[in-house]
Amino acid sequence: MNSKITYTNEPMEIGEVVKDFLPSPDQLVPKGKSKTNQVTLELTEESVSFFKAQADRKQISYEKIIELLIEQYAHECISDD
């Protein structure tokens, strides 16, 4: 992974607009227990601060909010296939 990435200014026409399907933090509600795998993520300080603030408002852990958001994203992508 030592190769350098070269970015170009490509025209916007090659992209595709997708609908916003991720839930707001207020809509993230813990669901039943299911089998999990532990993973490590690297997030920006800004992202972690955002999730911690949302977690304080909802009185749940910020890790749980991130977990629920990723699960919602995965379920949405699976249902699109």
PDB file of C-alpha atoms in Angstrom:
ATOM      1  CA  MET A   1       0.000   0.000   0.000  1.00  0.00           C
ATOM      2  CA  ASN A   2       2.898   2.321  -0.680  1.00  0.00           C
ATOM      3  CA  SER A   3       1.691   3.369  -4.126  1.00  0.00           C
ATOM      4  CA  LYS A   4       0.740   7.018  -4.395  1.00  0.00           C
ATOM      5  CA  ILE A   5      -2.828   7.859  -5.422  1.00  0.00           C
ATOM      6  CA  THR A   6      -3.145  10.398  -8.217  1.00  0.00           C
ATOM      7  CA  TYR A   7      -6.420  12.321  -8.287  1.00  0.00           C
ATOM      8  CA  THR A   8      -7.800  14.007 -11.387  1.00  0.00           C
ATOM      9  CA  ASN A   9     -10.530  16.549 -11.942  1.00  0.00           C
ATOM     10  CA  GLU A  10     -13.056  14.354 -13.721  1.00  0.00           C
ATOM     11  CA  PRO A  11     -16.361  15.730 -15.000  1.00  0.00           C
ATOM     12  CA  MET A  12     -19.319  15.311 -12.645  1.00  0.00           C
ATOM     13  CA  GLU A  13     -21.310  13.509 -15.364  1.00  0.00           C
ATOM     14  CA  ILE A  14     -19.463  10.256 -14.674  1.00  0.00           C
ATOM     15  CA  GLY A  15     -20.858  10.124 -11.141  1.00  0.00           C
ATOM     16  CA  GLU A  16     -24.285   9.031 -10.023  1.00  0.00           C
ATOM     17  CA  VAL A  17     -26.501  10.740  -7.444  1.00  0.00           C
ATOM     18  CA  VAL A  18     -27.878   8.294  -4.879  1.00  0.00           C
ATOM     19  CA  LYS A  19     -30.772   8.832  -2.504  1.00  0.00           C
ATOM     20  CA  ASP A  20     -29.964   9.612   1.117  1.00  0.00           C
ATOM     21  CA  PHE A  21     -31.031   6.504   2.989  1.00  0.00           C
ATOM     22  CA  LEU A  22     -28.992   6.743   6.195  1.00  0.00           C
ATOM     23  CA  PRO A  23     -31.073   7.478   9.280  1.00  0.00           C
ATOM     24  CA  SER A  24     -30.641  10.556  11.424  1.00  0.00           C
ATOM     25  CA  PRO A  25     -29.061   9.958  14.847  1.00  0.00           C
ATOM     26  CA  ASP A  26     -32.531  10.296  16.401  1.00  0.00           C
ATOM     27  CA  GLN A  27     -33.769   7.325  14.375  1.00  0.00           C
ATOM     28  CA  LEU A  28     -31.012   4.977  15.517  1.00  0.00           C
ATOM     29  CA  VAL A  29     -32.534   2.686  18.110  1.00  0.00           C
ATOM     30  CA  PRO A  30     -30.829  -0.435  19.458  1.00  0.00           C
ATOM     31  CA  LYS A  31     -32.467  -3.651  18.276  1.00  0.00           C
ATOM     32  CA  GLY A  32     -32.229  -7.225  19.518  1.00  0.00           C
ATOM     33  CA  LYS A  33     -28.950  -8.950  20.262  1.00  0.00           C
ATOM     34  CA  SER A  34     -27.251 -10.762  17.380  1.00  0.00           C
ATOM     35  CA  LYS A  35     -23.876 -12.376  16.792  1.00  0.00           C
ATOM     36  CA  THR A  36     -21.136  -9.774  16.344  1.00  0.00           C
ATOM     37  CA  ASN A  37     -17.491  -9.512  15.323  1.00  0.00           C
ATOM     38  CA  GLN A  38     -15.116  -7.037  16.891  1.00  0.00           C
ATOM     39  CA  VAL A  39     -13.381  -4.663  14.455  1.00  0.00           C
ATOM     40  CA  THR A  40     -11.100  -1.649  14.711  1.00  0.00           C
ATOM     41  CA  LEU A  41     -11.918   1.612  12.914  1.00  0.00           C
ATOM     42  CA  GLU A  42      -9.919   4.779  12.479  1.00  0.00           C
ATOM     43  CA  LEU A  43     -12.162   7.850  12.520  1.00  0.00           C
ATOM     44  CA  THR A  44     -11.423  11.558  12.491  1.00  0.00           C
ATOM     45  CA  GLU A  45     -11.607  13.443  15.772  1.00  0.00           C
ATOM     46  CA  GLU A  46     -14.499  15.439  14.331  1.00  0.00           C
ATOM     47  CA  SER A  47     -16.511  12.277  13.609  1.00  0.00           C
ATOM     48  CA  VAL A  48     -15.857  10.812  17.049  1.00  0.00           C
ATOM     49  CA  SER A  49     -16.863  14.100  18.697  1.00  0.00           C
ATOM     50  CA  PHE A  50     -20.110  14.107  16.718  1.00  0.00           C
ATOM     51  CA  PHE A  51     -20.977  10.536  17.709  1.00  0.00           C
ATOM     52  CA  LYS A  52     -20.059  11.178  21.357  1.00  0.00           C
ATOM     53  CA  ALA A  53     -22.339  14.230  21.450  1.00  0.00           C
ATOM     54  CA  GLN A  54     -25.205  12.230  19.940  1.00  0.00           C
ATOM     55  CA  ALA A  55     -24.559   9.398  22.397  1.00  0.00           C
ATOM     56  CA  ASP A  56     -24.713  11.787  25.346  1.00  0.00           C
ATOM     57  CA  ARG A  57     -28.099  13.047  24.129  1.00  0.00           C
ATOM     58  CA  LYS A  58     -29.439   9.497  23.739  1.00  0.00           C
ATOM     59  CA  GLN A  59     -27.661   8.130  26.818  1.00  0.00           C
ATOM     60  CA  ILE A  60     -26.069   5.212  24.960  1.00  0.00           C
ATOM     61  CA  SER A  61     -22.461   4.567  23.981  1.00  0.00           C
ATOM     62  CA  TYR A  62     -21.074   6.257  20.903  1.00  0.00           C
ATOM     63  CA  GLU A  63     -19.747   2.873  19.768  1.00  0.00           C
ATOM     64  CA  LYS A  64     -23.331   1.570  19.712  1.00  0.00           C
ATOM     65  CA  ILE A  65     -24.461   4.501  17.565  1.00  0.00           C
ATOM     66  CA  ILE A  66     -21.659   3.830  15.071  1.00  0.00           C
ATOM     67  CA  GLU A  67     -22.534   0.115  15.070  1.00  0.00           C
ATOM     68  CA  LEU A  68     -26.210   0.831  14.360  1.00  0.00           C
ATOM     69  CA  LEU A  69     -25.358   3.281  11.590  1.00  0.00           C
ATOM     70  CA  ILE A  70     -23.084   0.773   9.844  1.00  0.00           C
ATOM     71  CA  GLU A  71     -25.709  -1.972  10.207  1.00  0.00           C
ATOM     72  CA  GLN A  72     -28.390   0.287   8.704  1.00  0.00           C
ATOM     73  CA  TYR A  73     -26.071   1.062   5.779  1.00  0.00           C
ATOM     74  CA  ALA A  74     -25.313  -2.624   5.199  1.00  0.00           C
ATOM     75  CA  HIS A  75     -29.000  -3.630   5.323  1.00  0.00           C
ATOM     76  CA  GLU A  76     -29.891  -0.875   2.862  1.00  0.00           C
ATOM     77  CA  CYS A  77     -27.162  -1.968   0.440  1.00  0.00           C
ATOM     78  CA  ILE A  78     -28.181  -5.628   0.723  1.00  0.00           C
ATOM     79  CA  SER A  79     -31.824  -4.803  -0.017  1.00  0.00           C
ATOM     80  CA  ASP A  80     -30.779  -2.841  -3.150  1.00  0.00           C
ATOM     81  CA  ASP A  81     -29.126  -5.936  -4.687  1.00  0.00           C
TER      82      ASP A  81
END
